[in-house]
Amino acid sequence: MVQLDTLDLIVLIVLLAGSVAYFTKGTYWAIPKDPYASSYALANGAKAGKTRNIMEKMEESGKNCVIFYGSQTGTAEDYASRLAKEGSSRFGLKTMVADLEDYDYQNLDTFPEDKVAMFMLATYGEGEPTDNAVDFYEFVTGDDVAFSNGGSAEDKPLSSLNFVAFGLGNNTYEHYNSMVRRVNEVFLKMGATRIGQAGEGDDGAGTMEEDFLAWKEPMWKELADKMNLQEREAVYEPVFSVTEREDLSLESNEVYLGEPNKNHLEGKSKGPFNSHNPFIAPIGHSRELFTVKDRNCLHVEINISGSNLSYQTGDHVAVWPTNAGKEVDRFFSVLGLSEKRHKVISVKGLDSTARVPFPTPTTYDATVRYHMEICAPISRQFVASLAPFAPAEQAKFEMEKLGNDKDYFREKISTQYLNIAQLLERIDPINKWTNVPFSIMIEGLQKLQPRYYSISSSSLVQKEKISITAVVEEIRVPGSDNIVKGVTTNYLLALKQKQHGDPNPDPHGLTYAITGPRNKYDGIHVPVHVRHSNFKLPSDPATPIIMVGPGTGVAPFRGFVQERAEHARRGEKVGKTILFFGCRKSTEDFLYKDEWDQYSAALGSSFELVTAFSREQPQKIYVQHRLLEHSAQINSLLLQRANFYVCGDAANMAREVSIALAKIISEQRGISAEKGEEVVKNMRSGNQYQEDVWS
């Protein structure tokens, strides 16, 4: 037998340790950090030791009902807040609202039977959880889910959990409301008891609000029966106190004038930058791609150098807007607060679980300008809640009628696209609404949300510059004198006008505080962060790709083509790259018309641009028609495993493109229409068919 001396043993141990280290790299050590990960706590100096145990939190605060939300645009969070208020005022429940990312869920199997958990769950993108719901969703739907008391799904670990669920989705997406459906499925499988139906709101049909209102009434009845609750007359109970501070002024260093967190207030803006902590980015270049009678389109270059922000081609950039001065003025005027707008206020939760949606102390003006969605559509439920504070009996009667009659509300408000101040002006144009508590506005209006844009540049070509392509929105409402103006696109247009020498930019009659709080955005800056997307080029540039992007849907494909042209310049093999682009007229809104020739020069025969100009002939021609004209070529590329991409309008274009593709596959391969649709469905599930669409 071979004998090993001490030196041999040492060498063997070192080699074994090295091997273990090598094969576990990236799993147990040297784990790469997610560049998009949230760091809200870091950005806002959150208190150490805050519990992530929801049962512990409910016990110490005396709650018997928690409403969780998974929200991307703020609507699910708004619904959670509304349910919390209603549960408290109507049924005496001890409610709290909870962000899904603030808690852990291993101990959900110990949730007390005499309490209830509600889940407001939005579905984002192609059936994905919202950013703040990712950890929760991956845990409860995981194959190896492990709760605190052990046991598998078959052991019914959630048998003590009573839950309520409502989903927010869009029927123009294939995976409609998949979040709430999947969570409902796994909860029931694990023994939980659902109260009421698993509700589904449909933004695609424009019925989200009414779907929510119709769902919650029978849910409340069933919950009241289950928990022996007694309904009582609902009266307004403020969630927040608003105190005017005579000891502070605009010049006080601790007063927030629109800064998103303490680091920004102190002038120490630092990363990581994310959905809670924007980077104040300089705009390097801006121009109008076209300007016609009713529309114009912007190209904006945002410089992210020195920020440690990074993006990949196909990602989204979020722009943090401010409200237009005209609408801020209208809001203060109708509430009779114009003279107090710059008064300093402190806002505090009247309950230990109530989270103030912006930093304080601040001012009325900063709150409305930087933090409240004052231009958004309003809910019928919110209108009803304002009725008791009407300045006159006739106004009160009208508000009650609007709140109780959904058809009347639709006729007078929804179809007119009125915001809250416009509504109050119309209801009573003479009297000011001075009885309305400012707290109810904070509670009833959503937090002003960042707007997301598909990045229209390649990170390979310009890693420190992010391009945005956006049509400036100004929508005339048929049969009304109201004109709906996009909050963020007009803000970007004002920045562009300022950059090009206009000392007082006022796009479409709007003005913006474009220098930001305490002039911190001066020099043409805009707050941004980057959001990761799964809308990605194939890793091998030799893989063929087919892109369909009419209008500003071409934005990510400019980045795709830009990147492939760079691969070609470097001598790499690039697969067939075909882009179907559509617009009204070649002389009017042909985006990046001059650039495509440059990319074609680099890519040669591998690049092909197919255009559809809808208004240059008697019968309108759209991108889906051009797809059908190229049926044989498209089918051939798909058989070569080409990736198929669609970007743009979900309700019409994306659906028609999907139908056209199924038809192409059916006819070219000699299979039934049903089989063609099945092939497209499999392409989606296999990530060969990708969409970046909006409604």
XYZ file of C-alpha atoms in Angstrom:
695
model
C 0.000 0.000 0.000
C 1.342 3.456 -0.930
C 2.253 5.535 2.103
C 1.510 9.292 2.086
C 3.825 11.569 3.991
C 2.735 14.896 5.551
C 3.708 16.979 2.507
C 1.661 14.717 0.199
C -1.386 15.147 2.440
C -1.031 18.921 2.491
C -0.780 19.054 -1.307
C -3.857 16.812 -1.699
C -5.879 18.920 0.737
C -4.925 22.146 -1.079
C -5.862 20.629 -4.450
C -9.196 19.371 -3.058
C -9.995 22.779 -1.528
C -9.145 24.499 -4.805
C -11.395 22.136 -6.746
C -14.308 22.721 -4.373
C -13.810 26.477 -4.574
C -13.724 26.404 -8.369
C -16.895 24.361 -8.781
C -18.874 26.325 -6.186
C -17.923 29.762 -7.498
C -21.053 31.767 -8.224
C -23.196 29.395 -6.154
C -21.847 29.703 -2.621
C -19.293 32.485 -3.051
C -18.433 35.247 -5.532
C -22.139 35.509 -6.262
C -22.680 38.311 -8.810
C -24.881 41.131 -7.579
C -27.996 42.027 -9.529
C -27.266 45.505 -10.963
C -30.998 46.251 -10.875
C -31.576 45.120 -7.290
C -33.596 47.377 -5.026
C -31.859 49.268 -2.245
C -34.655 51.350 -0.852
C -33.258 50.923 2.643
C -29.874 52.254 1.604
C -31.328 55.145 -0.328
C -33.612 56.291 2.463
C -31.629 55.393 5.514
C -34.193 52.852 6.716
C -34.028 51.871 10.359
C -32.005 48.788 11.181
C -33.830 45.940 12.833
C -37.190 46.461 11.134
C -39.025 43.148 11.304
C -39.668 41.098 8.158
C -42.018 38.809 10.082
C -45.576 39.810 9.132
C -47.153 37.915 12.032
C -44.871 39.713 14.465
C -45.752 43.052 12.867
C -49.498 42.359 13.006
C -49.286 41.212 16.602
C -47.329 44.219 17.862
C -49.618 46.673 16.018
C -52.875 44.893 16.892
C -53.939 44.130 13.297
C -56.220 41.377 12.080
C -56.159 42.165 8.346
C -53.144 42.753 6.120
C -53.465 43.855 2.494
C -50.362 43.027 0.464
C -49.745 44.594 -2.919
C -47.607 43.704 -5.904
C -47.652 46.874 -7.985
C -45.744 48.263 -10.957
C -47.643 51.453 -11.780
C -49.256 52.142 -8.406
C -52.790 50.877 -9.086
C -52.521 47.703 -7.001
C -51.059 49.758 -4.162
C -53.979 52.179 -4.495
C -56.489 49.311 -4.336
C -54.751 47.933 -1.247
C -55.000 51.320 0.470
C -58.658 51.666 -0.463
C -59.502 48.202 0.879
C -57.667 48.989 4.107
C -59.629 52.199 4.617
C -62.942 50.588 3.712
C -62.340 47.550 5.909
C -61.610 49.840 8.838
C -64.427 52.349 8.363
C -67.200 49.938 7.269
C -66.417 46.805 9.250
C -64.106 47.824 12.090
C -61.240 45.676 10.856
C -57.779 46.525 12.156
C -56.093 46.856 8.777
C -52.596 47.466 7.490
C -51.144 47.797 4.003
C -47.927 45.928 3.196
C -45.477 46.006 0.311
C -44.748 42.394 -0.688
C -41.008 43.035 -0.797
C -40.919 44.160 2.856
C -41.664 40.734 4.350
C -40.593 37.084 4.285
C -43.095 34.274 3.745
C -41.553 31.139 5.259
C -43.875 31.522 8.256
C -47.066 31.979 6.243
C -48.007 28.517 7.529
C -48.424 30.027 11.008
C -50.873 32.727 9.907
C -53.668 32.798 12.539
C -57.110 31.548 11.544
C -58.802 34.592 13.082
C -56.969 36.959 10.729
C -57.112 37.503 6.970
C -54.498 38.271 4.318
C -55.490 40.069 1.123
C -53.371 40.106 -2.028
C -53.647 42.775 -4.737
C -51.485 41.347 -7.529
C -50.678 43.043 -10.810
C -49.282 41.011 -13.690
C -46.416 42.725 -15.469
C -45.167 42.150 -19.018
C -45.534 38.616 -20.301
C -46.991 37.021 -17.191
C -44.260 38.198 -14.829
C -44.546 39.398 -11.233
C -44.062 43.095 -10.564
C -40.632 44.145 -9.345
C -41.690 44.206 -5.693
C -43.422 40.797 -5.903
C -40.613 38.727 -7.434
C -39.295 37.184 -4.191
C -42.793 36.431 -2.886
C -43.880 34.840 -6.167
C -40.752 32.744 -6.597
C -41.059 31.491 -3.026
C -44.725 30.446 -3.008
C -44.632 28.931 -6.508
C -41.244 27.240 -6.145
C -40.960 23.476 -6.502
C -39.140 23.204 -3.185
C -41.177 25.694 -1.136
C -40.292 25.210 2.541
C -42.373 26.749 5.317
C -41.321 27.142 8.931
C -43.064 23.975 10.163
C -41.814 21.845 7.298
C -43.957 19.605 5.134
C -44.698 19.606 1.432
C -47.638 21.064 -0.507
C -49.455 17.741 -0.063
C -49.346 18.299 3.708
C -51.526 21.422 3.306
C -49.175 23.754 5.197
C -51.424 26.796 4.660
C -54.578 25.249 6.139
C -54.886 28.086 8.672
C -54.579 30.887 6.079
C -57.707 32.803 5.080
C -56.956 34.879 2.015
C -58.543 37.287 -0.451
C -57.145 37.846 -3.953
C -57.627 40.342 -6.746
C -55.568 40.525 -9.926
C -54.804 43.454 -12.189
C -54.161 42.453 -15.798
C -54.641 43.268 -19.444
C -56.453 40.896 -21.791
C -54.331 42.004 -24.744
C -51.442 40.045 -23.215
C -51.300 36.298 -23.601
C -50.682 35.621 -19.911
C -53.687 37.587 -18.708
C -53.747 37.962 -14.914
C -51.368 35.039 -14.533
C -50.060 36.319 -11.188
C -53.346 36.116 -9.309
C -54.332 32.883 -11.062
C -51.085 31.148 -10.171
C -50.975 32.396 -6.573
C -54.630 31.426 -6.072
C -53.875 27.974 -7.483
C -50.884 27.284 -5.233
C -52.555 28.696 -2.123
C -55.588 26.442 -2.585
C -53.334 23.475 -3.325
C -51.535 24.098 -0.039
C -54.785 24.132 1.921
C -55.538 27.856 2.249
C -59.153 29.063 2.318
C -60.115 31.741 -0.179
C -62.788 34.244 0.789
C -64.792 35.534 -2.164
C -63.829 35.014 -5.772
C -60.297 35.514 -7.063
C -61.153 38.788 -8.792
C -59.669 39.927 -12.082
C -59.507 43.505 -13.376
C -58.981 44.121 -17.083
C -57.070 47.227 -18.080
C -57.181 46.153 -21.720
C -60.967 46.435 -21.808
C -60.864 49.689 -19.846
C -62.931 48.125 -17.043
C -60.304 47.789 -14.300
C -62.007 50.138 -11.855
C -65.502 48.764 -12.348
C -64.175 45.193 -12.177
C -62.641 46.043 -8.811
C -65.789 47.703 -7.480
C -68.007 44.822 -8.650
C -65.668 42.256 -7.068
C -65.236 43.809 -3.650
C -68.884 44.027 -2.567
C -69.620 40.262 -2.539
C -66.127 39.726 -1.107
C -66.929 42.003 1.848
C -70.210 40.158 2.461
C -68.477 36.782 2.525
C -65.679 38.102 4.724
C -68.177 39.651 7.146
C -69.946 36.289 7.451
C -66.665 34.424 7.895
C -65.287 36.762 10.588
C -68.611 37.791 12.178
C -68.129 41.443 11.238
C -70.863 44.011 11.680
C -71.187 46.623 8.938
C -71.549 50.213 10.067
C -71.956 53.568 8.404
C -68.636 54.491 6.818
C -67.211 57.836 7.825
C -63.918 59.363 6.793
C -61.115 58.382 9.128
C -57.815 59.985 8.123
C -54.802 57.744 7.723
C -52.378 60.674 7.940
C -52.154 63.837 10.001
C -51.119 67.004 8.174
C -49.592 69.655 10.440
C -48.549 73.103 9.259
C -45.119 73.974 10.612
C -44.711 77.583 11.656
C -41.180 76.835 12.879
C -39.938 75.860 9.389
C -39.698 77.664 6.055
C -38.644 76.999 2.458
C -35.090 77.923 3.468
C -34.890 75.311 6.233
C -32.333 72.632 5.369
C -34.479 69.761 6.635
C -37.475 70.621 4.441
C -37.942 68.448 1.345
C -38.872 70.518 -1.703
C -39.287 67.541 -4.021
C -36.151 65.553 -3.272
C -36.991 61.826 -3.309
C -34.956 60.864 -0.233
C -32.511 62.085 2.409
C -29.384 61.590 0.317
C -30.779 63.847 -2.396
C -31.872 66.404 0.226
C -28.349 66.585 1.614
C -26.812 66.804 -1.846
C -25.146 63.411 -1.450
C -26.942 61.605 -4.233
C -25.330 58.192 -4.508
C -26.129 54.776 -5.861
C -27.202 52.194 -6.332
C -29.870 53.985 -8.349
C -33.201 52.210 -8.701
C -36.967 52.556 -8.386
C -36.590 54.229 -4.975
C -33.526 56.303 -5.730
C -33.194 58.027 -9.126
C -30.014 59.261 -10.761
C -30.197 62.936 -11.707
C -28.892 62.457 -15.240
C -27.758 65.166 -17.631
C -29.437 65.234 -21.035
C -26.581 65.237 -23.512
C -28.601 65.749 -26.673
C -32.230 66.151 -27.688
C -34.061 66.749 -30.930
C -37.465 66.387 -32.540
C -37.639 63.514 -35.006
C -40.782 64.955 -36.562
C -43.297 67.717 -35.897
C -46.708 67.735 -37.550
C -50.047 69.347 -36.771
C -51.229 66.986 -34.052
C -48.047 65.157 -33.026
C -44.354 65.467 -32.498
C -41.717 62.914 -31.529
C -38.618 63.323 -29.398
C -35.212 61.702 -29.399
C -33.419 62.262 -26.084
C -29.914 61.119 -25.098
C -29.389 60.633 -21.351
C -25.855 60.484 -20.001
C -25.349 57.909 -17.222
C -21.542 58.105 -16.994
C -20.208 58.148 -13.460
C -23.433 56.757 -11.990
C -22.597 53.037 -12.001
C -25.911 52.595 -13.797
C -25.712 50.091 -16.597
C -28.150 48.773 -19.149
C -28.423 46.023 -21.699
C -29.890 46.461 -25.145
C -33.656 45.966 -24.834
C -33.966 47.299 -21.264
C -36.286 50.109 -20.137
C -35.424 53.506 -18.726
C -37.726 55.109 -16.159
C -38.195 58.870 -16.213
C -39.413 60.520 -13.004
C -41.740 63.326 -14.065
C -43.055 66.425 -12.356
C -46.601 67.701 -12.770
C -47.225 70.636 -15.087
C -47.457 74.025 -13.386
C -50.859 74.678 -14.963
C -52.355 71.592 -13.328
C -50.628 72.259 -10.001
C -52.104 75.780 -10.026
C -55.566 74.407 -10.877
C -55.370 71.903 -8.016
C -54.490 74.545 -5.415
C -57.033 76.996 -6.766
C -59.991 74.613 -6.623
C -59.113 73.591 -3.039
C -58.571 77.203 -1.952
C -54.953 76.487 -1.033
C -53.162 78.837 -3.443
C -51.935 81.198 -0.729
C -50.702 78.334 1.450
C -48.977 76.310 -1.244
C -45.451 77.086 0.010
C -46.263 76.548 3.675
C -44.240 73.770 5.301
C -46.180 70.704 6.477
C -45.349 67.524 8.342
C -47.274 64.414 7.345
C -47.376 61.473 9.741
C -49.191 58.160 9.803
C -51.843 58.012 12.505
C -51.137 54.297 12.727
C -47.767 52.648 13.202
C -48.199 50.661 9.961
C -49.189 53.636 7.771
C -46.378 54.612 5.413
C -46.244 58.232 4.245
C -45.684 58.030 0.459
C -43.128 60.854 0.368
C -40.484 62.318 2.700
C -41.458 65.059 5.164
C -41.358 67.809 6.348
C -42.218 69.232 2.954
C -44.577 71.817 1.448
C -48.030 71.606 -0.066
C -46.496 72.603 -3.404
C -43.729 69.986 -3.378
C -46.217 67.281 -2.429
C -48.544 68.062 -5.317
C -45.869 68.862 -7.898
C -43.541 65.915 -7.309
C -45.499 63.183 -5.538
C -49.213 63.063 -6.450
C -50.872 61.817 -9.658
C -53.106 64.868 -9.974
C -53.555 64.366 -13.738
C -54.582 60.707 -13.576
C -58.101 59.331 -14.120
C -60.106 59.264 -10.908
C -62.105 56.452 -9.359
C -65.817 56.493 -8.717
C -65.169 55.367 -5.154
C -62.894 58.360 -4.512
C -65.488 60.756 -5.915
C -68.080 59.329 -3.514
C -65.680 59.792 -0.584
C -65.384 63.519 -1.357
C -69.153 64.138 -1.371
C -69.397 64.979 2.375
C -66.882 67.795 1.871
C -68.691 69.514 -1.015
C -69.070 73.296 -0.648
C -72.820 73.261 -1.398
C -75.759 70.848 -1.249
C -76.152 70.691 -5.034
C -72.486 69.811 -5.420
C -72.848 67.127 -2.718
C -75.867 65.653 -4.493
C -73.965 65.545 -7.810
C -70.917 63.901 -6.224
C -73.093 61.253 -4.586
C -74.842 60.550 -7.867
C -71.526 60.200 -9.664
C -70.244 57.886 -6.934
C -73.299 55.628 -6.968
C -74.224 55.474 -10.675
C -71.530 53.848 -12.810
C -73.226 54.717 -16.126
C -73.629 58.352 -15.125
C -70.006 58.428 -13.958
C -68.829 56.973 -17.245
C -70.808 59.529 -19.255
C -69.746 62.583 -17.245
C -66.245 61.700 -16.093
C -64.591 58.616 -17.596
C -65.277 59.417 -21.253
C -64.200 63.024 -20.654
C -60.871 61.956 -19.087
C -61.184 64.531 -16.311
C -58.613 64.752 -13.536
C -59.617 65.499 -9.944
C -59.288 69.306 -10.110
C -61.142 69.484 -13.430
C -63.964 67.416 -11.926
C -64.313 69.636 -8.857
C -64.252 72.754 -11.062
C -67.110 71.393 -13.156
C -69.209 70.257 -10.198
C -69.017 73.683 -8.533
C -67.308 76.396 -10.599
C -68.170 79.111 -8.075
C -67.203 77.852 -4.610
C -63.808 76.615 -3.475
C -63.626 73.117 -2.013
C -62.006 74.321 1.203
C -63.605 71.602 3.366
C -61.691 68.818 1.633
C -58.947 67.585 4.002
C -55.523 67.544 2.370
C -55.029 64.120 3.943
C -57.819 62.601 1.850
C -56.047 63.795 -1.293
C -52.806 62.151 -0.181
C -54.704 58.932 0.516
C -57.009 58.987 -2.516
C -54.619 59.989 -5.294
C -51.898 57.604 -6.369
C -48.257 58.407 -5.922
C -46.727 60.003 -9.022
C -45.051 57.109 -10.817
C -41.999 56.947 -13.091
C -42.852 56.347 -16.751
C -41.007 53.578 -18.585
C -39.628 53.801 -22.116
C -37.999 51.135 -24.272
C -34.358 52.136 -24.644
C -33.637 52.934 -28.286
C -29.871 52.483 -28.206
C -27.352 49.661 -27.955
C -25.293 49.205 -24.808
C -22.543 47.739 -26.975
C -22.318 50.958 -28.997
C -23.026 53.588 -26.329
C -22.896 52.060 -22.873
C -22.948 55.415 -21.082
C -25.726 57.019 -23.114
C -29.351 55.927 -23.075
C -31.632 56.931 -25.945
C -35.364 57.579 -25.551
C -37.832 57.789 -28.437
C -41.214 59.183 -27.403
C -44.257 60.729 -29.086
C -45.417 63.794 -27.162
C -48.976 63.097 -26.092
C -51.824 65.553 -26.602
C -55.167 63.787 -27.027
C -58.307 65.707 -27.924
C -61.357 64.125 -26.317
C -64.216 63.746 -28.857
C -67.232 65.888 -27.990
C -65.345 67.749 -25.269
C -63.155 70.812 -24.888
C -60.805 68.773 -22.723
C -57.336 67.943 -24.061
C -55.374 65.217 -22.273
C -51.673 66.008 -22.215
C -49.016 63.451 -21.391
C -47.334 64.274 -18.082
C -43.872 62.932 -18.883
C -43.609 63.455 -22.640
C -44.486 67.137 -22.301
C -41.976 67.389 -19.450
C -39.310 65.946 -21.771
C -40.382 68.377 -24.517
C -39.959 71.286 -22.090
C -36.440 70.054 -21.287
C -35.678 69.822 -25.007
C -36.968 73.367 -25.579
C -34.846 74.653 -22.685
C -31.771 72.890 -24.044
C -32.310 74.539 -27.399
C -32.358 78.048 -25.955
C -35.965 78.729 -24.992
C -35.766 80.592 -21.650
C -39.435 79.878 -20.790
C -40.506 76.586 -22.363
C -44.249 75.926 -22.342
C -45.083 72.876 -24.483
C -48.781 72.828 -25.343
C -49.369 75.668 -22.898
C -47.771 73.809 -19.972
C -44.877 74.907 -17.808
C -42.644 72.772 -15.619
C -40.276 73.336 -12.716
C -37.512 71.919 -14.851
C -34.657 73.107 -12.634
C -36.011 70.807 -9.923
C -36.032 71.225 -6.146
C -33.482 73.831 -5.055
C -32.317 74.026 -8.699
C -30.745 70.557 -8.376
C -31.804 69.647 -11.939
C -30.381 72.838 -13.447
C -28.251 72.401 -16.541
C -30.926 70.185 -18.169
C -31.083 67.146 -15.913
C -33.782 64.514 -15.458
C -34.247 61.868 -12.706
C -34.013 58.320 -14.091
C -33.366 54.695 -13.263
C -33.006 51.551 -15.379
C -35.279 48.506 -15.299
C -34.188 45.121 -16.581
C -36.204 43.572 -19.397
C -36.358 40.063 -20.833
C -36.726 41.546 -24.316
C -33.292 40.580 -25.573
C -31.292 39.840 -28.698
C -30.071 36.241 -29.109
C -26.627 35.727 -27.589
C -25.296 34.600 -30.982
C -25.418 37.477 -33.522
C -25.537 34.897 -36.310
C -29.090 33.938 -35.241
C -31.667 35.468 -37.625
C -34.161 37.940 -36.164
C -37.504 39.323 -37.362
C -38.652 42.602 -35.784
C -42.074 44.255 -36.023
C -42.224 47.794 -34.656
C -44.526 50.473 -36.077
C -44.306 54.040 -34.766
C -42.317 54.389 -31.564
C -42.483 50.599 -31.328
C -39.317 50.796 -33.429
C -37.419 52.171 -30.400
C -35.805 48.948 -29.100
C -35.183 47.778 -32.681
C -33.064 50.823 -33.385
C -30.919 49.509 -30.525
C -31.021 45.957 -31.908
C -29.986 47.023 -35.414
C -27.385 49.433 -34.026
C -25.832 46.551 -32.104
C -25.849 44.131 -35.041
C -24.248 46.760 -37.269
C -21.461 47.071 -34.702
C -20.945 43.280 -34.702
C -20.651 43.429 -38.492
C -18.098 46.265 -38.314
C -16.021 44.094 -36.014
C -16.007 41.347 -38.603
C -18.434 39.024 -36.827
C -21.009 36.982 -38.684
C -24.481 38.495 -38.404
C -27.635 36.596 -39.261
C -30.543 37.902 -41.300
C -31.963 41.007 -39.646
C -35.344 42.058 -41.012
C -37.354 44.979 -39.644
C -41.016 45.681 -40.404
C -41.677 49.356 -39.678
C -44.915 51.267 -40.150
C -46.074 54.873 -39.887
C -48.545 57.214 -41.560
C -46.406 58.723 -44.317
C -42.799 58.417 -45.471
C -42.574 62.235 -45.559
C -44.178 62.789 -42.146
C -43.280 60.363 -39.362
C -40.685 57.960 -40.745
C -38.533 57.571 -37.628
C -34.759 57.453 -38.060
C -35.212 57.508 -41.831
C -31.621 58.583 -42.472
C -30.060 56.116 -40.038
C -31.322 52.901 -41.634
C -29.103 53.440 -44.683
C -26.075 53.723 -42.406
C -26.889 50.448 -40.685
C -27.573 48.823 -44.051
C -24.122 49.862 -45.260
C -22.557 48.023 -42.306
C -24.816 44.968 -42.432
C -25.068 44.570 -46.201
C -27.528 41.995 -47.468
C -28.167 40.650 -43.962
C -30.320 43.719 -43.210
C -33.720 44.347 -44.733
C -36.186 47.136 -43.943
C -39.820 46.585 -44.936
C -42.060 49.642 -44.598
C -45.822 50.106 -44.334
C -47.001 53.685 -44.854
C -50.659 53.477 -43.911
C -51.869 56.719 -45.493
C -50.022 56.825 -48.803
C -52.655 54.863 -50.701
C -56.473 54.673 -50.679
C -56.521 51.492 -48.591
C -54.532 51.520 -45.381
C -51.580 49.144 -45.191
C -50.136 48.085 -41.851
C -47.179 45.970 -40.742
C -49.296 42.814 -40.482
C -50.132 43.134 -44.182
C -46.431 43.371 -45.031
C -45.772 40.269 -42.955
C -48.249 38.293 -45.054
C -46.561 39.545 -48.234
C -43.275 38.055 -46.958
C -44.789 34.764 -45.785
C -42.281 32.430 -47.422
C -39.267 34.370 -46.171
C -40.613 34.581 -42.619
C -41.429 30.877 -42.461
C -37.976 30.010 -43.814
C -36.288 32.171 -41.154
C -38.423 30.672 -38.391
C -37.384 27.185 -39.497
C -33.810 28.445 -39.052
C -34.766 29.264 -35.428
C -35.078 33.005 -36.004
C -36.269 35.054 -33.034
C -39.491 36.997 -33.609
C -39.986 40.340 -31.841
C -42.964 42.703 -31.563
C -43.004 46.137 -29.941
C -45.839 48.668 -29.774
C -49.594 48.739 -29.299
C -50.886 45.619 -27.545
C -54.600 46.063 -28.149
C -54.567 46.118 -31.948
C -51.219 45.830 -33.695
C -49.628 43.113 -31.554
C -52.754 40.980 -31.697
C -53.048 41.343 -35.474
C -49.359 40.479 -35.906
C -49.810 37.316 -33.827
C -52.817 36.306 -35.945
C -50.882 37.008 -39.157
C -47.917 34.918 -38.000
C -50.149 31.945 -37.160
C -51.689 32.230 -40.625
C -48.247 32.337 -42.270
C -47.130 29.198 -40.429
C -50.383 27.403 -41.203
C -50.325 28.166 -44.937
C -46.582 27.764 -45.492
C -46.361 24.452 -43.650
C -49.665 23.026 -44.815
C -51.096 22.585 -41.350
C -54.427 23.583 -39.828
C -55.096 27.074 -38.484
C -55.307 25.606 -34.990
C -51.878 23.989 -35.393
C -50.483 27.309 -36.622
C -51.753 29.027 -33.475
C -50.239 26.256 -31.377
C -46.836 26.772 -33.026
C -46.983 30.505 -32.176
C -47.948 29.658 -28.603
C -44.973 27.310 -28.314
C -42.722 30.002 -29.753
C -43.863 32.301 -26.962
C -43.285 29.750 -24.218
C -39.856 28.961 -25.666
C -38.929 32.665 -25.788
C -38.589 32.550 -29.579
C -41.495 35.028 -29.789
C -40.960 38.091 -27.578
C -43.134 41.146 -27.022
C -42.549 44.590 -25.529
C -46.035 46.022 -25.790
C -48.307 48.525 -24.059
C -51.999 49.380 -24.074
